[in-house]
CSV table of C-alpha atoms and ligand atoms in Angstrom, one decimal:
chain,number,residue,atom,x,y,z
H,1,MET,CA,29.8,-4.7,-29.7
H,2,GLY,CA,33.0,-6.3,-32.0
H,3,THR,CA,33.6,-6.5,-35.5
H,4,LEU,CA,32.2,-4.8,-38.3
H,5,VAL,CA,33.1,-4.5,-41.6
H,6,MET,CA,31.8,-2.6,-43.9
H,7,LYS,CA,32.3,-2.0,-47.5
H,8,PHE,CA,32.0,0.3,-49.9
H,9,GLY,CA,30.9,-0.9,-53.9
H,10,GLY,CA,31.7,1.6,-56.8
H,11,THR,CA,29.5,3.9,-56.3
H,12,SER,CA,29.3,4.5,-52.8
H,13,VAL,CA,32.9,5.4,-53.9
H,14,GLY,CA,33.1,7.0,-57.2
H,15,SER,CA,33.3,10.4,-56.4
H,16,ALA,CA,34.9,12.8,-54.3
H,17,GLU,CA,31.3,13.0,-53.1
H,18,ALA,CA,30.7,10.0,-52.9
H,19,ILE,CA,33.9,9.3,-50.5
H,20,THR,CA,33.1,12.0,-48.4
H,21,GLN,CA,29.9,10.2,-47.1
H,22,ALA,CA,31.5,6.9,-46.9
H,23,ALA,CA,33.8,8.6,-44.4
H,24,ASP,CA,31.0,10.6,-42.8
H,25,LEU,CA,29.4,6.5,-42.7
H,26,VAL,CA,32.2,5.0,-41.3
H,27,GLN,CA,33.8,8.1,-39.2
H,28,GLU,CA,29.8,7.9,-36.7
H,29,TYR,CA,29.7,4.1,-37.1
H,30,ALA,CA,33.2,3.6,-36.4
H,31,ALA,CA,32.8,5.5,-32.9
H,32,ARG,CA,29.7,2.8,-31.9
H,33,TRP,CA,32.0,-0.7,-32.8
H,34,GLN,CA,35.0,-0.8,-30.9
H,35,LYS,CA,36.4,-2.2,-34.3
H,36,MET,CA,35.7,-1.4,-37.9
H,37,VAL,CA,37.6,-2.3,-41.5
H,38,VAL,CA,36.8,-1.5,-44.4
H,39,VAL,CA,36.3,-2.7,-47.5
H,40,VAL,CA,36.0,-0.6,-50.6
H,41,SER,CA,35.4,-1.1,-54.1
H,42,ALA,CA,37.7,0.6,-57.9
H,43,MET,CA,35.6,3.2,-58.1
H,44,SER,CA,32.4,3.0,-60.2
H,45,GLY,CA,33.4,2.6,-64.1
H,46,VAL,CA,37.0,2.4,-63.1
H,47,THR,CA,37.1,-1.9,-63.6
H,48,ASP,CA,35.4,-1.4,-66.8
H,49,ALA,CA,37.9,2.0,-67.9
H,50,LEU,CA,41.3,-0.8,-66.9
H,51,ILE,CA,39.8,-4.1,-68.3
H,52,ARG,CA,38.5,-1.8,-72.0
H,53,SER,CA,42.4,-0.5,-72.3
H,54,ALA,CA,44.0,-4.1,-72.2
H,55,ARG,CA,42.0,-5.2,-74.8
H,56,ALA,CA,42.6,-1.8,-76.9
H,57,ALA,CA,46.6,-2.4,-76.2
H,58,GLU,CA,45.7,-6.1,-76.7
H,59,MET,CA,44.4,-5.6,-80.2
H,60,GLY,CA,47.7,-2.9,-80.7
H,61,ASP,CA,45.1,0.1,-80.0
H,62,ASP,CA,47.5,2.0,-78.7
H,63,THR,CA,46.2,5.2,-78.8
H,64,THR,CA,42.5,4.3,-77.3
H,65,TYR,CA,45.0,2.9,-74.1
H,66,ARG,CA,46.9,5.5,-73.5
H,67,ALA,CA,43.5,7.6,-73.5
H,68,ILE,CA,42.4,6.2,-70.8
H,69,ILE,CA,44.5,6.0,-69.0
H,70,GLY,CA,44.9,9.4,-69.3
H,71,ASP,CA,41.4,9.7,-68.2
H,72,LEU,CA,42.0,7.3,-65.3
H,73,ARG,CA,45.6,9.6,-64.3
H,74,SER,CA,42.8,12.4,-64.1
H,75,ARG,CA,39.6,11.3,-62.8
H,76,HIS,CA,42.0,10.7,-59.6
H,77,HIS,CA,43.9,13.1,-59.4
H,78,ASP,CA,40.7,15.4,-59.8
H,79,VAL,CA,39.3,13.4,-57.1
H,80,VAL,CA,42.6,13.2,-54.7
H,81,GLY,CA,41.7,17.5,-55.4
H,82,ARG,CA,39.4,18.1,-53.9
H,83,LEU,CA,39.2,15.2,-51.0
H,84,LEU,CA,42.6,16.8,-49.7
H,85,THR,CA,43.8,20.3,-49.0
H,86,GLN,CA,47.6,21.6,-49.8
H,87,GLY,CA,49.4,20.4,-47.6
H,88,GLY,CA,49.3,16.9,-45.4
H,89,GLU,CA,49.6,14.0,-47.8
H,90,ARG,CA,48.2,15.9,-50.6
H,91,VAL,CA,51.0,15.3,-53.2
H,92,GLN,CA,52.4,12.4,-51.4
H,93,LEU,CA,48.7,11.0,-52.6
H,94,LEU,CA,48.9,11.6,-55.7
H,95,ALA,CA,52.7,10.1,-56.1
H,96,THR,CA,51.0,6.7,-55.0
H,97,VAL,CA,48.5,7.3,-57.7
H,98,ASP,CA,51.0,8.4,-60.1
H,99,ARG,CA,52.7,5.4,-59.4
H,100,LEU,CA,50.4,2.8,-59.6
H,101,ILE,CA,49.0,4.2,-63.3
H,102,ASP,CA,52.6,4.5,-64.1
H,103,GLU,CA,51.8,0.4,-63.8
H,104,LEU,CA,49.1,0.7,-65.5
H,105,SER,CA,50.8,1.9,-68.4
H,106,SER,CA,53.6,-0.7,-68.2
H,107,PHE,CA,51.5,-3.3,-68.1
H,108,CYS,CA,49.2,-1.9,-71.2
H,109,TYR,CA,52.6,-1.5,-73.2
H,110,SER,CA,53.7,-5.2,-73.1
H,111,VAL,CA,50.5,-6.5,-73.4
H,112,HIS,CA,50.5,-3.9,-76.8
H,113,ILE,CA,54.4,-5.1,-77.9
H,114,LEU,CA,53.7,-9.1,-77.2
H,115,GLY,CA,49.8,-8.4,-78.7
H,116,GLU,CA,48.7,-11.6,-75.7
H,117,LEU,CA,46.4,-11.1,-73.2
H,118,THR,CA,46.5,-13.8,-70.1
H,119,PRO,CA,44.0,-13.3,-67.9
H,120,ARG,CA,46.8,-13.9,-65.5
H,121,ALA,CA,48.0,-10.2,-66.7
H,122,LEU,CA,44.2,-9.1,-67.0
H,123,ASP,CA,44.0,-9.1,-63.1
H,124,ALA,CA,46.7,-7.2,-62.8
H,125,ILE,CA,45.7,-4.7,-64.8
H,126,SER,CA,42.0,-4.6,-63.2
H,127,SER,CA,43.7,-5.3,-59.8
H,128,LEU,CA,44.5,-1.2,-60.1
H,129,GLY,CA,41.8,0.3,-59.4
H,130,GLU,CA,40.7,-0.3,-56.0
H,131,ARG,CA,44.4,-0.5,-55.2
H,132,ILE,CA,44.3,3.5,-55.9
H,133,ASN,CA,40.9,4.0,-54.5
H,134,ALA,CA,41.7,2.0,-50.6
H,135,ARG,CA,45.2,4.5,-50.5
H,136,ILE,CA,42.9,7.2,-50.9
H,137,PHE,CA,40.4,5.8,-48.8
H,138,ALA,CA,42.8,5.7,-45.8
H,139,ALA,CA,44.5,8.8,-46.5
H,140,VAL,CA,40.5,10.9,-46.3
H,141,LEU,CA,39.7,9.1,-42.6
H,142,ARG,CA,43.5,10.2,-42.2
H,143,ARG,CA,42.7,13.6,-42.4
H,144,ARG,CA,39.6,13.6,-40.3
H,145,GLY,CA,42.3,11.4,-37.6
H,146,LEU,CA,40.7,8.6,-38.2
H,147,ARG,CA,43.7,5.7,-37.4
H,148,SER,CA,43.5,3.9,-41.0
H,149,GLU,CA,45.5,2.0,-42.8
H,150,ALA,CA,45.3,1.1,-46.6
H,151,VAL,CA,45.6,-2.5,-46.8
H,152,ASP,CA,45.9,-4.7,-50.2
H,153,ALA,CA,44.2,-7.9,-50.0
H,154,THR,CA,47.4,-9.8,-51.8
H,155,GLN,CA,48.6,-10.0,-48.1
H,156,LEU,CA,45.5,-11.4,-46.8
H,157,ILE,CA,43.4,-13.4,-49.8
H,158,ILE,CA,45.1,-16.1,-50.5
H,159,THR,CA,43.6,-18.2,-54.1
H,160,ASP,CA,44.7,-20.8,-55.6
H,161,ASP,CA,45.7,-19.5,-59.3
H,162,ASN,CA,42.3,-19.0,-61.7
H,163,PHE,CA,42.6,-16.0,-63.2
H,164,GLN,CA,39.6,-13.5,-63.7
H,165,ASN,CA,37.3,-16.6,-60.9
H,166,ALA,CA,40.2,-17.1,-58.2
H,167,ALA,CA,39.3,-19.3,-55.4
H,168,PRO,CA,40.1,-18.0,-52.0
H,169,LEU,CA,42.4,-21.1,-49.8
H,170,MET,CA,40.9,-20.3,-46.4
H,171,GLU,CA,43.1,-21.9,-44.2
H,172,ILE,CA,45.8,-19.6,-46.0
H,173,THR,CA,44.0,-17.3,-45.4
H,174,ARG,CA,43.0,-16.8,-41.8
H,175,ALA,CA,46.0,-16.8,-41.1
H,176,LYS,CA,47.1,-14.2,-43.5
H,177,VAL,CA,44.2,-12.4,-41.7
H,178,SER,CA,45.6,-12.9,-38.1
H,179,GLU,CA,48.7,-11.8,-38.6
H,180,ARG,CA,48.0,-9.2,-40.6
H,181,LEU,CA,44.4,-7.3,-39.9
H,182,ARG,CA,44.5,-8.1,-36.6
H,183,PRO,CA,47.2,-6.5,-35.1
H,184,LEU,CA,46.1,-3.1,-36.6
H,185,LEU,CA,42.6,-3.8,-35.1
H,186,ASP,CA,43.5,-4.8,-31.3
H,187,ASP,CA,45.3,-1.0,-31.7
H,188,GLY,CA,42.5,0.5,-32.8
H,189,VAL,CA,43.5,1.6,-36.3
H,190,ILE,CA,40.9,0.9,-39.5
H,191,PRO,CA,42.5,-1.7,-42.0
H,192,VAL,CA,40.7,0.2,-45.6
H,193,VAL,CA,40.9,-3.6,-47.5
H,194,THR,CA,41.2,-3.8,-51.1
H,195,GLY,CA,38.2,-5.1,-52.1
H,196,PHE,CA,38.1,-7.5,-55.5
H,197,ILE,CA,41.9,-8.2,-55.7
H,198,GLY,CA,43.8,-11.5,-53.6
H,199,ALA,CA,47.0,-13.2,-54.8
H,200,THR,CA,48.1,-16.7,-55.3
H,201,GLU,CA,50.4,-18.2,-53.0
H,202,GLN,CA,53.4,-17.0,-55.0
H,203,GLY,CA,52.5,-13.2,-54.9
H,204,VAL,CA,50.4,-13.3,-58.1
H,205,ILE,CA,47.2,-11.0,-57.7
H,206,THR,CA,44.7,-12.8,-58.9
H,207,THR,CA,40.2,-11.3,-58.7
H,208,LEU,CA,37.5,-13.0,-57.1
H,209,GLY,CA,35.4,-12.0,-60.3
H,210,ARG,CA,33.4,-9.1,-61.5
H,211,GLY,CA,31.7,-7.4,-58.4
H,212,GLY,CA,34.5,-9.6,-56.1
H,213,SER,CA,34.1,-7.0,-53.3
H,214,ASP,CA,31.2,-8.1,-52.0
H,215,TYR,CA,33.4,-11.6,-51.7
H,216,THR,CA,36.5,-9.8,-49.9
H,217,ALA,CA,33.8,-8.6,-47.1
H,218,ALA,CA,32.8,-11.5,-46.5
H,219,ILE,CA,36.0,-13.8,-46.7
H,220,LEU,CA,37.6,-10.5,-43.8
H,221,GLY,CA,34.2,-10.8,-42.0
H,222,ASP,CA,34.9,-14.4,-41.6
H,223,CYS,CA,38.5,-14.1,-41.3
H,224,VAL,CA,38.0,-12.0,-38.5
H,225,ASP,CA,35.0,-12.9,-37.1
H,226,ALA,CA,33.4,-10.5,-37.7
H,227,ALA,CA,28.7,-9.8,-35.5
H,228,GLU,CA,28.6,-8.3,-38.3
H,229,VAL,CA,29.2,-7.5,-42.5
H,230,TRP,CA,27.6,-4.2,-43.7
H,231,THR,CA,27.6,-4.1,-47.6
H,232,TRP,CA,26.6,-0.3,-48.8
H,233,THR,CA,25.7,0.0,-52.3
H,234,ASP,CA,23.4,3.0,-54.7
H,235,VAL,CA,20.1,1.1,-53.4
H,236,ASP,CA,18.2,0.6,-50.7
H,237,GLY,CA,19.2,-2.6,-49.8
H,238,VAL,CA,17.6,-6.0,-52.3
H,239,MET,CA,14.8,-4.9,-54.2
H,240,THR,CA,11.9,-7.0,-55.6
H,241,ALA,CA,13.7,-6.9,-59.0
H,242,ASP,CA,16.3,-4.7,-60.0
H,243,PRO,CA,14.9,-1.2,-59.9
H,244,ARG,CA,16.5,0.3,-63.0
H,245,LEU,CA,14.1,-2.3,-64.7
H,246,VAL,CA,11.1,-2.2,-62.3
H,247,PRO,CA,11.1,1.8,-61.4
H,248,ASP,CA,8.4,-0.1,-57.9
H,249,ALA,CA,10.5,-2.4,-57.2
H,250,ARG,CA,10.3,-1.9,-53.5
H,251,VAL,CA,13.0,-3.0,-50.5
H,252,ILE,CA,12.9,-6.7,-49.5
H,253,PRO,CA,13.2,-6.0,-45.4
H,254,THR,CA,14.9,-9.4,-45.2
H,255,LEU,CA,15.4,-12.2,-46.4
H,256,SER,CA,17.8,-15.9,-45.8
H,257,TYR,CA,20.7,-17.3,-46.9
H,258,SER,CA,19.0,-19.4,-49.6
H,259,GLU,CA,17.0,-16.6,-51.3
H,260,VAL,CA,19.7,-14.1,-51.8
H,261,SER,CA,22.0,-16.7,-53.0
H,262,GLU,CA,20.0,-18.2,-55.8
H,263,LEU,CA,18.7,-14.4,-56.9
H,264,ALA,CA,22.6,-13.4,-57.0
H,265,TYR,CA,23.2,-16.6,-58.8
H,266,PHE,CA,20.4,-15.9,-61.5
H,267,GLY,CA,21.3,-12.1,-61.8
H,268,ALA,CA,20.8,-9.7,-59.3
H,269,LYS,CA,23.6,-7.8,-59.4
H,270,VAL,CA,23.1,-6.2,-55.5
H,271,LEU,CA,25.2,-9.3,-54.5
H,272,HIS,CA,28.2,-11.7,-55.4
H,273,PRO,CA,27.0,-15.2,-55.2
H,274,LYS,CA,29.7,-16.8,-53.8
H,275,THR,CA,29.9,-13.8,-50.7
H,276,ILE,CA,27.1,-16.2,-49.0
H,277,LEU,CA,29.2,-18.3,-48.0
H,278,PRO,CA,31.6,-17.1,-46.1
H,279,VAL,CA,28.7,-15.6,-43.7
H,280,VAL,CA,26.4,-18.3,-44.2
H,281,GLN,CA,28.9,-20.6,-42.5
H,282,ARG,CA,29.7,-18.2,-39.3
H,283,GLY,CA,25.4,-17.2,-39.2
H,284,ILE,CA,26.8,-13.9,-39.8
H,285,PRO,CA,24.5,-11.5,-40.5
H,286,LEU,CA,24.8,-9.6,-43.5
H,287,TRP,CA,23.2,-6.0,-44.5
H,288,VAL,CA,22.6,-4.7,-47.7
H,289,LYS,CA,22.4,-0.6,-46.8
H,290,ASN,CA,22.5,2.4,-49.5
H,291,THR,CA,25.2,4.8,-48.9
H,292,PHE,CA,23.0,7.4,-50.1
H,293,ASN,CA,20.1,6.7,-47.7
H,294,PRO,CA,21.8,6.1,-44.3
H,295,SER,CA,19.0,6.9,-42.4
H,296,CYS,CA,17.2,3.3,-44.4
H,297,PRO,CA,17.5,-0.2,-42.5
H,298,GLY,CA,18.5,-2.2,-45.9
H,299,THR,CA,18.0,-5.5,-46.0
H,300,CYS,CA,19.2,-7.9,-43.6
H,301,ILE,CA,20.1,-11.0,-44.8
H,302,THR,CA,20.5,-14.3,-41.7
H,303,GLY,CA,19.6,-18.3,-41.5
H,304,GLU,CA,17.0,-19.5,-42.4
H,305,PRO,CA,13.4,-18.0,-42.0
H,306,GLU,CA,10.7,-17.9,-42.4
H,307,GLN,CA,7.1,-17.3,-41.5
H,308,GLU,CA,5.2,-16.9,-45.0
H,309,ARG,CA,6.6,-19.9,-46.9
H,310,GLY,CA,5.4,-20.1,-50.6
H,311,ARG,CA,5.6,-16.7,-51.4
H,312,ILE,CA,6.6,-14.8,-54.4
H,313,LYS,CA,9.3,-12.5,-53.0
H,314,ALA,CA,11.8,-11.5,-56.1
H,315,VAL,CA,12.0,-12.0,-59.6
H,316,THR,CA,15.2,-11.2,-61.4
H,317,ALA,CA,17.4,-12.0,-65.3
H,318,ILE,CA,20.4,-13.4,-66.7
H,319,LYS,CA,21.1,-11.9,-69.9
H,320,GLY,CA,23.3,-13.6,-73.0
H,321,MET,CA,22.3,-17.1,-72.6
H,322,SER,CA,21.7,-20.5,-74.7
H,323,MET,CA,19.4,-23.2,-74.2
H,324,VAL,CA,20.7,-26.2,-75.8
H,325,THR,CA,18.7,-29.1,-76.3
H,326,VAL,CA,20.4,-33.4,-77.6
H,327,GLU,CA,17.3,-35.1,-78.6
H,328,GLY,CA,16.3,-38.1,-80.2
H,329,ARG,CA,14.0,-40.7,-80.6
H,330,GLY,CA,16.4,-43.5,-79.9
H,331,MET,CA,18.2,-42.1,-76.7
H,332,LEU,CA,14.7,-43.4,-75.1
H,333,GLY,CA,16.6,-45.8,-72.5
H,334,VAL,CA,20.3,-45.5,-73.5
H,335,PRO,CA,21.4,-45.1,-70.5
H,336,GLY,CA,24.2,-43.2,-69.9
H,337,ILE,CA,23.3,-40.4,-72.6
H,338,ALA,CA,22.6,-37.4,-69.4
H,339,ALA,CA,26.0,-38.3,-67.8
H,340,ARG,CA,28.2,-38.4,-70.7
H,341,THR,CA,26.4,-35.0,-72.3
H,342,PHE,CA,27.4,-33.4,-68.5
H,343,SER,CA,30.8,-34.4,-68.8
H,344,ALA,CA,30.8,-33.2,-72.0
H,345,VAL,CA,30.4,-29.7,-71.9
H,346,ALA,CA,32.0,-30.0,-68.3
H,347,ARG,CA,35.3,-30.2,-70.0
H,348,GLN,CA,34.9,-26.9,-72.2
H,349,GLY,CA,35.1,-26.0,-68.4
H,350,ALA,CA,31.4,-24.6,-69.7
H,351,SER,CA,28.8,-23.9,-65.9
H,352,VAL,CA,25.7,-25.1,-66.5
H,353,LEU,CA,22.6,-22.4,-64.9
H,354,MET,CA,19.9,-24.7,-64.9
H,355,ILE,CA,19.0,-28.3,-66.8
H,356,SER,CA,15.2,-29.3,-68.1
H,357,GLN,CA,13.4,-31.7,-67.5
H,358,ALA,CA,11.2,-32.7,-70.5
H,359,SER,CA,8.3,-34.8,-70.1
H,360,SER,CA,9.7,-37.7,-71.7
H,361,GLU,CA,13.5,-38.7,-71.9
H,362,GLN,CA,13.3,-38.1,-75.5
H,363,SER,CA,15.6,-34.5,-75.6
H,364,ILE,CA,18.8,-33.5,-72.6
H,365,CYS,CA,17.8,-29.6,-72.0
H,366,PHE,CA,20.1,-27.1,-70.4
H,367,VAL,CA,21.2,-23.4,-70.4
H,368,ILE,CA,24.7,-21.9,-70.3
H,369,PRO,CA,26.2,-18.9,-71.0
H,370,THR,CA,26.5,-18.2,-74.6
H,371,GLU,CA,30.3,-17.4,-76.0
H,372,THR,CA,30.7,-20.9,-73.9
H,373,VAL,CA,27.9,-22.3,-76.6
H,374,SER,CA,29.7,-23.4,-80.0
H,375,ARG,CA,32.3,-25.2,-78.0
H,376,VAL,CA,29.9,-26.9,-75.7
H,377,VAL,CA,27.3,-28.2,-79.1
H,378,ARG,CA,31.1,-28.9,-80.8
H,379,ALA,CA,32.8,-31.4,-77.8
H,380,ILE,CA,28.8,-33.3,-77.4
H,381,GLU,CA,28.6,-33.6,-81.1
H,382,GLU,CA,31.6,-35.3,-81.1
H,383,GLU,CA,31.3,-36.8,-78.2
H,384,MET,CA,28.3,-38.7,-79.3
H,385,ALA,CA,29.0,-39.2,-82.7
H,386,ARG,CA,28.3,-42.8,-83.3
H,387,GLU,CA,25.0,-42.4,-81.6
H,388,LEU,CA,23.9,-39.8,-84.3
H,389,ALA,CA,25.6,-42.0,-86.6
H,390,ARG,CA,22.9,-44.1,-86.2
H,391,SER,CA,20.4,-41.4,-85.8
H,392,ASP,CA,20.0,-42.6,-81.8
H,393,ILE,CA,20.2,-39.1,-81.4
H,394,ASP,CA,18.2,-36.4,-83.5
H,395,ARG,CA,20.6,-33.5,-83.5
H,396,VAL,CA,22.6,-31.4,-81.1
H,397,TRP,CA,21.1,-28.0,-80.9
H,398,SER,CA,21.3,-24.5,-79.8
H,399,TRP,CA,18.4,-21.3,-79.3
H,400,ASP,CA,20.8,-18.6,-78.5
H,401,ASP,CA,19.8,-14.8,-77.1
H,402,VAL,CA,17.6,-16.4,-74.4
H,403,VAL,CA,17.3,-15.1,-70.4
H,404,ILE,CA,17.0,-16.6,-67.2
H,405,VAL,CA,14.0,-15.5,-65.3
H,406,THR,CA,13.4,-16.5,-62.1
H,407,ALA,CA,11.6,-15.5,-59.1
H,408,VAL,CA,12.7,-16.0,-55.7
H,409,GLY,CA,10.9,-17.0,-52.8
H,410,ALA,CA,11.2,-19.8,-49.6
H,411,GLY,CA,9.4,-22.8,-50.1
H,412,LEU,CA,7.9,-22.4,-53.4
H,413,ARG,CA,8.8,-25.9,-54.4
H,414,ASN,CA,6.4,-27.5,-51.6
H,415,THR,CA,3.3,-24.7,-52.6
H,416,PRO,CA,1.0,-25.5,-56.1
H,417,GLY,CA,0.1,-23.2,-57.9
H,418,VAL,CA,3.3,-21.5,-58.0
H,419,ALA,CA,4.6,-22.4,-61.8
H,420,ALA,CA,0.3,-21.8,-62.8
H,421,ARG,CA,0.9,-18.0,-60.9
H,422,LEU,CA,4.1,-17.8,-62.9
H,423,PHE,CA,3.0,-18.9,-66.2
H,424,GLY,CA,-0.9,-16.8,-65.8
H,425,ALA,CA,0.8,-13.6,-65.8
H,426,LEU,CA,3.0,-14.5,-68.4
H,427,GLY,CA,0.0,-15.5,-70.3
H,428,GLN,CA,-1.8,-11.7,-70.1
H,429,ALA,CA,1.2,-10.3,-71.8
H,430,SER,CA,1.4,-12.5,-74.5
H,431,ILE,CA,5.2,-13.9,-73.0
H,432,ASN,CA,5.9,-17.6,-74.7
H,433,VAL,CA,7.8,-19.5,-72.4
H,434,ILE,CA,11.2,-21.7,-74.0
H,435,ALA,CA,10.9,-24.2,-70.4
H,436,ILE,CA,10.9,-23.7,-66.8
H,437,ALA,CA,12.7,-26.2,-64.5
H,438,GLN,CA,12.8,-25.5,-60.6
H,439,GLY,CA,16.3,-24.2,-58.6
H,440,SER,CA,18.3,-26.9,-57.1
H,441,SER,CA,17.1,-25.3,-54.2
H,442,GLU,CA,13.5,-24.9,-53.0
H,443,CYS,CA,13.5,-22.2,-53.4
H,444,SER,CA,13.5,-20.7,-57.1
H,445,ILE,CA,12.1,-22.0,-60.1
H,446,SER,CA,13.2,-20.3,-63.4
H,447,LEU,CA,11.8,-19.8,-67.0
H,448,VAL,CA,13.3,-19.4,-70.3
H,449,VAL,CA,12.1,-16.4,-72.4
H,450,GLU,CA,13.0,-15.0,-75.7
H,451,ALA,CA,15.5,-12.2,-74.6
H,452,LYS,CA,13.2,-9.3,-76.3
H,453,ASP,CA,10.6,-10.1,-73.5
H,454,ALA,CA,12.9,-10.4,-71.2
H,455,ALA,CA,12.0,-6.7,-69.2
H,456,GLY,CA,8.5,-7.5,-69.8
H,457,ALA,CA,8.8,-11.3,-68.1
H,458,VAL,CA,9.8,-9.5,-64.9
H,459,GLN,CA,7.5,-6.1,-64.8
H,460,GLN,CA,4.7,-8.9,-65.4
H,461,ILE,CA,6.0,-11.4,-62.9
H,462,HIS,CA,6.7,-7.9,-60.3
H,463,LYS,CA,2.6,-7.1,-61.5
H,464,GLU,CA,0.7,-9.6,-61.2
H,465,VAL,CA,2.3,-12.4,-59.1
H,466,ILE,CA,4.4,-9.9,-56.6
H,467,LEU,CA,3.1,-7.2,-55.4
H,468,ASN,CA,-0.3,-8.5,-55.8
H,469,GLY,CA,0.8,-10.5,-52.5
H,470,GLY,CA,3.3,-13.1,-53.9
N,1,LIG,P1,28.2,-2.1,-56.1
N,1,LIG,O1,28.4,-1.2,-56.6
N,1,LIG,O2,27.6,-0.6,-55.0
N,1,LIG,O3,28.8,-3.0,-55.7
N,1,LIG,P2,26.3,-3.3,-58.0
N,1,LIG,O4,26.3,-2.0,-58.3
N,1,LIG,O5,27.3,-4.0,-58.0
N,1,LIG,O6,27.0,-2.3,-57.0
N,1,LIG,O7,25.0,-3.1,-57.7
N,1,LIG,C1,23.8,-2.5,-56.6
N,1,LIG,C2,23.1,-2.8,-58.4
N,1,LIG,O8,22.2,-3.8,-58.6
N,1,LIG,C3,21.6,-1.3,-58.0
N,1,LIG,O9,21.7,-0.5,-58.2
N,1,LIG,C4,20.9,-2.6,-59.0
N,1,LIG,O10,20.5,-1.9,-59.6
N,1,LIG,C5,21.1,-3.8,-59.7
N,1,LIG,N1,20.4,-4.7,-59.2
N,1,LIG,C6,20.3,-5.3,-59.8
N,1,LIG,N2,19.1,-6.6,-59.3
N,1,LIG,C7,18.5,-5.7,-57.7
N,1,LIG,C8,17.3,-6.2,-56.4
N,1,LIG,N3,17.5,-7.2,-56.5
N,1,LIG,N4,17.3,-5.4,-55.3
N,1,LIG,C9,18.8,-4.6,-55.9
N,1,LIG,N5,19.9,-4.0,-56.3
N,1,LIG,C10,19.6,-5.0,-57.7
N,2,LIG,N1,35.4,-3.1,-59.1
N,2,LIG,C1,35.2,-4.7,-58.6
N,2,LIG,C2,34.0,-4.9,-60.2
N,2,LIG,O1,33.5,-3.6,-61.0
N,2,LIG,C3,34.8,-5.1,-58.1
N,2,LIG,C4,33.0,-4.8,-57.5
N,2,LIG,O2,32.7,-3.5,-57.6
N,2,LIG,O3,32.9,-5.5,-56.6
N,2,LIG,O4,33.9,-6.1,-60.7
N,3,LIG,MG1,29.1,-5.3,-56.4
């Protein structure tokens, strides 16, 4: 049967009851698969709390950071107390939890004294949720008689030093995984690996970006030649829309890698966008399943399908965006304006989520995260100072508080009338579309709407286009 990599998200390991449920699943499938690697996230809310504690310390608010640390200590103690009875490993595990929480305390104290929180320190702090939880989970498996060992991904996933959003160095990672994980797997031990984190070649802790445990599972799946990767979460699979926004959203039984990567990239939090790459390269099937409803088969993400081309399968939204427009009649025919605009954006390290074509050459329009917008507009103004002075460019301006709504389905670009159907649906609800763009792949179309219209736009497209047959 090969090797199965199973990843449990924050809610799936967020309480004693959830951990029990997740451990039941490990036990059940360990009996059926030859080898198994488990990846765990921090308990739900813990990474947020860790980041809040670091920020409070940076701001000089020691009351708040101490209170958060106190809460984290008691939450983890409580869970250990419920899961492990007196005797056994309980005392030892509580001591381990205390040691890691003390580490948090020292980090926050240093940040507090220095009044400075570097991305590197923030990664060290936010890694602690996973480091604690992997140890708890492995102990719970051992208590059930399974052979298991907690492994920090700092020993496995070697990354660059782009703290907060580090990229794995795959060759070294592959070597570390075979050195450290293979002997365990060959020996019938189930490694419980921390999601979300890695380390530089020098051993400094990094993180793979928020929601990065999915990525951990995919990287390990690639490195151990997994037969399948399963991510267990708190919904029945990848759905036609975020169920929190659209209560009648449905599970999508199968999706292609490119469809799900568009969905993830444009805000469907159910999978970290970078997860897709390692599994696609290997052609490893990826399943998204519900820990709390395991009999539901979930969503299977596989290579390229697809019989029903041109059908919209899902809709998603990504908030906190700004649309920047560079406009002026004198831009017409001036070579290099677009290239210079985008180099100015790139120099600010801003990622462009979408570029919209205007009907004429008189404007360039693109969408970036709002937190980068003032820097970006200033950089373009500096770059174009001469054109602005000559009025070849009239102005560089931004429309803040916009949302990108994206419809996803294979083959959309080649299907006539898709944009018309989307516009029609939004028109019925009097929602104004600010801009439109076709995705980089052929399976998405994105619309920009004002933030106040975002939920309405997603619900309307879901109702009128997806439920009516895509
Ligand atoms: P985990 O901690 O298990 O990784 P996340 O909270 O990161 O879980 O992701 C699961 C959540 O993603 C769901 O609870 C759901 O609210 C949200 N979500 C957003 N879009 C979708 C979608 N299209 N399908 C399923 N879930 C979605
Ligand atoms: N715990 C991390 C986060 O909250 C990683 C994850 O949950 O995937 O972002
Ligand atoms: Mg997640």
